[in-house]
Amino acid sequence: MVILEASGVSFSYAESQDVVSGVDFSVAAGEVVCVLGPNGAGKSTLLRILGGLIAPRVGSVELSGKPVKRYTAKARAQEIALVPQALFSLPDLSVRDFVSQGRYAYRTLFRPEDEADREAVERALGEADLLGLGPRALDSLSGGQRQRALVARALAQEPRLVLVDEPTNSLDPRHQIQVFRVIAGLGCAGRAAVIVTHDLNLASQFASRIVLMDEGCIVANGSVHEVLRPEVLHPVYGDDLAFGQMRVDGWDEDRPFVLPWQQ
C-alpha cells in the first residue's frame, strides 16, 4: 500500500533555478528508501516537500491518498515524523522530556502523559540506546547523542512514515549501524522510512530501494544491485570509486560496496 506519493514536483528558492525538478516519488508500507546524491542534488529539499514543510512550485504530494497540505500539523504528525540533520538551538530539557515531545500529536491541552505515552517514550529511548541518558540535560550530550535523541523523538511519534535527513553525520560506526537498524526496522514492522544519506554502503546494507538524485532530478530508482553500479554512479560522482561485493552472515545474497578511491 502506497503511503506517500509525489507527482511532478518542482521547487525553487526565490527566482533561482529549480533545486527539485519534475520529480515523481512514492514510498509504500514496508519500504526503506535511501535517497543518494552529491551535495546540492536536491535531496534535503525533496524531503521537506514530502513532509509538507514546504509546498512545491508545481506538482502534488499525497499522504494516504489525500493532499498533504490538507492535513493539520497534528494530524500530519500522526502519519509522518521528520528527523532533521541537527538541532540549531537546544531546548532546556532533559533527554527524556525532549523525546516525549514526539507524543504531542496524541495529546490535548489538558491531557497529561498517560501509560501509552510513557511506554512509547521508553521504547524509543531504548531503541536509540539512550535509556541511561534520559535524565541528562540535552545540552550536555555529544553531537552524536543528540542525533540519536532526534531519532528517538521521531520514533516516539509512532508514525507510519519517517523522513530522515543524514542521520549518521556525527555518529561513530557502531551507532551508525544501530541507527540505520532501528530505522530499517520500521519497514519490517509494516511502516516505512525515507533516508537521505551520503553513505552508499549503509544504503546498500539497509535499503529495500535506492533513489539517486543529481541536479534536482531522479536519475536512478531501483534495488541496491541496480543502482550501486559503476555505469550508474560514475556519471554522478565521478570516477574515483572502487566497487566490490560482500557476503555477511544472515544475508541471502551478496551486497555491493562502494569506496572513495583515487584512480
PDB file of C-alpha atoms in Angstrom, residues 157-263:
ATOM      1  CA  GLN A 157       5.539   9.647  17.466  1.00  0.00           C
ATOM      2  CA  GLU A 158       4.800   6.104  16.250  1.00  0.00           C
ATOM      3  CA  PRO A 159       4.279   7.357  12.683  1.00  0.00           C
ATOM      4  CA  ARG A 160       3.586   5.326   9.570  1.00  0.00           C
ATOM      5  CA  LEU A 161       6.435   7.059   7.745  1.00  0.00           C
ATOM      6  CA  VAL A 162       9.738   8.503   8.994  1.00  0.00           C
ATOM      7  CA  LEU A 163      11.677  11.001   6.860  1.00  0.00           C
ATOM      8  CA  VAL A 164      15.304  11.191   7.973  1.00  0.00           C
ATOM      9  CA  ASP A 165      17.917  13.694   6.769  1.00  0.00           C
ATOM     10  CA  GLU A 166      21.510  12.421   7.040  1.00  0.00           C
ATOM     11  CA  PRO A 167      21.113  10.715  10.425  1.00  0.00           C
ATOM     12  CA  THR A 168      24.673   9.455  10.879  1.00  0.00           C
ATOM     13  CA  ASN A 169      26.853  12.546  10.305  1.00  0.00           C
ATOM     14  CA  SER A 170      28.045  12.758  13.937  1.00  0.00           C
ATOM     15  CA  LEU A 171      27.930   9.089  14.855  1.00  0.00           C
ATOM     16  CA  ASP A 172      30.668   6.530  15.406  1.00  0.00           C
ATOM     17  CA  PRO A 173      30.452   3.344  13.275  1.00  0.00           C
ATOM     18  CA  ARG A 174      28.621   1.282  15.922  1.00  0.00           C
ATOM     19  CA  HIS A 175      25.893   3.870  16.328  1.00  0.00           C
ATOM     20  CA  GLN A 176      25.675   4.439  12.568  1.00  0.00           C
ATOM     21  CA  ILE A 177      24.737   0.786  12.191  1.00  0.00           C
ATOM     22  CA  GLN A 178      22.414   0.946  15.175  1.00  0.00           C
ATOM     23  CA  VAL A 179      20.507   3.997  13.930  1.00  0.00           C
ATOM     24  CA  PHE A 180      20.076   2.503  10.472  1.00  0.00           C
ATOM     25  CA  ARG A 181      18.985  -0.793  12.004  1.00  0.00           C
ATOM     26  CA  VAL A 182      16.344   0.973  14.094  1.00  0.00           C
ATOM     27  CA  ILE A 183      15.034   2.989  11.160  1.00  0.00           C
ATOM     28  CA  ALA A 184      15.062  -0.035   8.858  1.00  0.00           C
ATOM     29  CA  GLY A 185      13.088  -1.918  11.496  1.00  0.00           C
ATOM     30  CA  LEU A 186      10.138   0.338  10.721  1.00  0.00           C
ATOM     31  CA  GLY A 187       9.902  -1.307   7.303  1.00  0.00           C
ATOM     32  CA  CYS A 188       9.966  -4.749   8.882  1.00  0.00           C
ATOM     33  CA  ALA A 189       7.043  -3.634  11.077  1.00  0.00           C
ATOM     34  CA  GLY A 190       4.972  -2.607   8.032  1.00  0.00           C
ATOM     35  CA  ARG A 191       5.724   1.089   8.269  1.00  0.00           C
ATOM     36  CA  ALA A 192       8.180   2.940   6.008  1.00  0.00           C
ATOM     37  CA  ALA A 193      11.228   5.173   6.026  1.00  0.00           C
ATOM     38  CA  VAL A 194      12.908   7.557   3.604  1.00  0.00           C
ATOM     39  CA  ILE A 195      16.538   8.280   4.492  1.00  0.00           C
ATOM     40  CA  VAL A 196      18.683  10.941   2.849  1.00  0.00           C
ATOM     41  CA  THR A 197      22.291   9.835   3.192  1.00  0.00           C
ATOM     42  CA  HIS A 198      25.746  10.210   1.673  1.00  0.00           C
ATOM     43  CA  ASP A 199      26.761   6.762   2.897  1.00  0.00           C
ATOM     44  CA  LEU A 200      26.406   4.410  -0.049  1.00  0.00           C
ATOM     45  CA  ASN A 201      27.425   1.386   1.997  1.00  0.00           C
ATOM     46  CA  LEU A 202      24.852   1.878   4.763  1.00  0.00           C
ATOM     47  CA  ALA A 203      22.286   2.294   1.994  1.00  0.00           C
ATOM     48  CA  SER A 204      23.479  -0.970   0.451  1.00  0.00           C
ATOM     49  CA  GLN A 205      23.003  -2.816   3.731  1.00  0.00           C
ATOM     50  CA  PHE A 206      19.627  -1.450   4.776  1.00  0.00           C
ATOM     51  CA  ALA A 207      17.707  -0.052   1.787  1.00  0.00           C
ATOM     52  CA  SER A 208      14.985  -2.005   0.063  1.00  0.00           C
ATOM     53  CA  ARG A 209      15.224   0.596  -2.728  1.00  0.00           C
ATOM     54  CA  ILE A 210      17.620   3.386  -3.669  1.00  0.00           C
ATOM     55  CA  VAL A 211      16.738   6.687  -5.340  1.00  0.00           C
ATOM     56  CA  LEU A 212      19.697   8.545  -6.847  1.00  0.00           C
ATOM     57  CA  MET A 213      19.394  12.294  -7.434  1.00  0.00           C
ATOM     58  CA  ASP A 214      21.564  14.699  -9.393  1.00  0.00           C
ATOM     59  CA  GLU A 215      20.936  18.371 -10.174  1.00  0.00           C
ATOM     60  CA  GLY A 216      17.383  18.232  -8.811  1.00  0.00           C
ATOM     61  CA  CYS A 217      16.292  15.181 -10.815  1.00  0.00           C
ATOM     62  CA  ILE A 218      15.969  11.479 -10.110  1.00  0.00           C
ATOM     63  CA  VAL A 219      18.493   9.726 -12.339  1.00  0.00           C
ATOM     64  CA  ALA A 220      18.092   6.170 -10.981  1.00  0.00           C
ATOM     65  CA  ASN A 221      15.496   4.319  -8.938  1.00  0.00           C
ATOM     66  CA  GLY A 222      15.845   0.647  -8.117  1.00  0.00           C
ATOM     67  CA  SER A 223      17.383  -2.053  -5.974  1.00  0.00           C
ATOM     68  CA  VAL A 224      20.858  -1.751  -4.480  1.00  0.00           C
ATOM     69  CA  HIS A 225      22.163  -4.013  -7.246  1.00  0.00           C
ATOM     70  CA  GLU A 226      20.579  -1.865  -9.949  1.00  0.00           C
ATOM     71  CA  VAL A 227      21.833   1.486  -8.628  1.00  0.00           C
ATOM     72  CA  LEU A 228      25.197   0.806  -6.940  1.00  0.00           C
ATOM     73  CA  ARG A 229      26.992   0.046 -10.206  1.00  0.00           C
ATOM     74  CA  PRO A 230      29.838   1.863 -11.974  1.00  0.00           C
ATOM     75  CA  GLU A 231      27.775   2.788 -15.021  1.00  0.00           C
ATOM     76  CA  VAL A 232      25.136   4.417 -12.792  1.00  0.00           C
ATOM     77  CA  LEU A 233      27.353   6.109 -10.176  1.00  0.00           C
ATOM     78  CA  HIS A 234      30.302   7.316 -12.251  1.00  0.00           C
ATOM     79  CA  PRO A 235      28.282   9.954 -14.169  1.00  0.00           C
ATOM     80  CA  VAL A 236      27.043  11.367 -10.837  1.00  0.00           C
ATOM     81  CA  TYR A 237      30.045  11.026  -8.500  1.00  0.00           C
ATOM     82  CA  GLY A 238      32.981  10.830 -10.912  1.00  0.00           C
ATOM     83  CA  ASP A 239      35.493   8.062 -11.438  1.00  0.00           C
ATOM     84  CA  ASP A 240      37.169   7.979  -8.008  1.00  0.00           C
ATOM     85  CA  LEU A 241      35.182   4.987  -6.788  1.00  0.00           C
ATOM     86  CA  ALA A 242      36.035   1.338  -6.170  1.00  0.00           C
ATOM     87  CA  PHE A 243      33.367  -1.372  -6.279  1.00  0.00           C
ATOM     88  CA  GLY A 244      33.049  -4.790  -4.710  1.00  0.00           C
ATOM     89  CA  GLN A 245      30.660  -7.378  -3.278  1.00  0.00           C
ATOM     90  CA  MET A 246      30.366  -8.645   0.282  1.00  0.00           C
ATOM     91  CA  ARG A 247      28.505 -11.531   1.912  1.00  0.00           C
ATOM     92  CA  VAL A 248      27.584 -11.211   5.586  1.00  0.00           C
ATOM     93  CA  ASP A 249      26.137 -13.934   7.827  1.00  0.00           C
ATOM     94  CA  GLY A 250      22.357 -13.752   7.779  1.00  0.00           C
ATOM     95  CA  TRP A 251      22.114 -12.285   4.296  1.00  0.00           C
ATOM     96  CA  ASP A 252      20.813 -14.447   1.475  1.00  0.00           C
ATOM     97  CA  GLU A 253      22.838 -12.608  -1.193  1.00  0.00           C
ATOM     98  CA  ASP A 254      25.985 -10.596  -1.743  1.00  0.00           C
ATOM     99  CA  ARG A 255      25.641  -6.844  -1.330  1.00  0.00           C
ATOM    100  CA  PRO A 256      27.645  -4.248  -3.274  1.00  0.00           C
ATOM    101  CA  PHE A 257      30.011  -1.875  -1.549  1.00  0.00           C
ATOM    102  CA  VAL A 258      31.454   1.361  -2.939  1.00  0.00           C
ATOM    103  CA  LEU A 259      34.579   3.107  -1.647  1.00  0.00           C
ATOM    104  CA  PRO A 260      36.015   6.518  -2.497  1.00  0.00           C
ATOM    105  CA  TRP A 261      39.312   5.519  -4.087  1.00  0.00           C
ATOM    106  CA  GLN A 262      41.672   7.689  -6.066  1.00  0.00           C
ATOM    107  CA  GLN A 263      42.041   6.366  -9.600  1.00  0.00           C
TER     108      GLN A 263
END
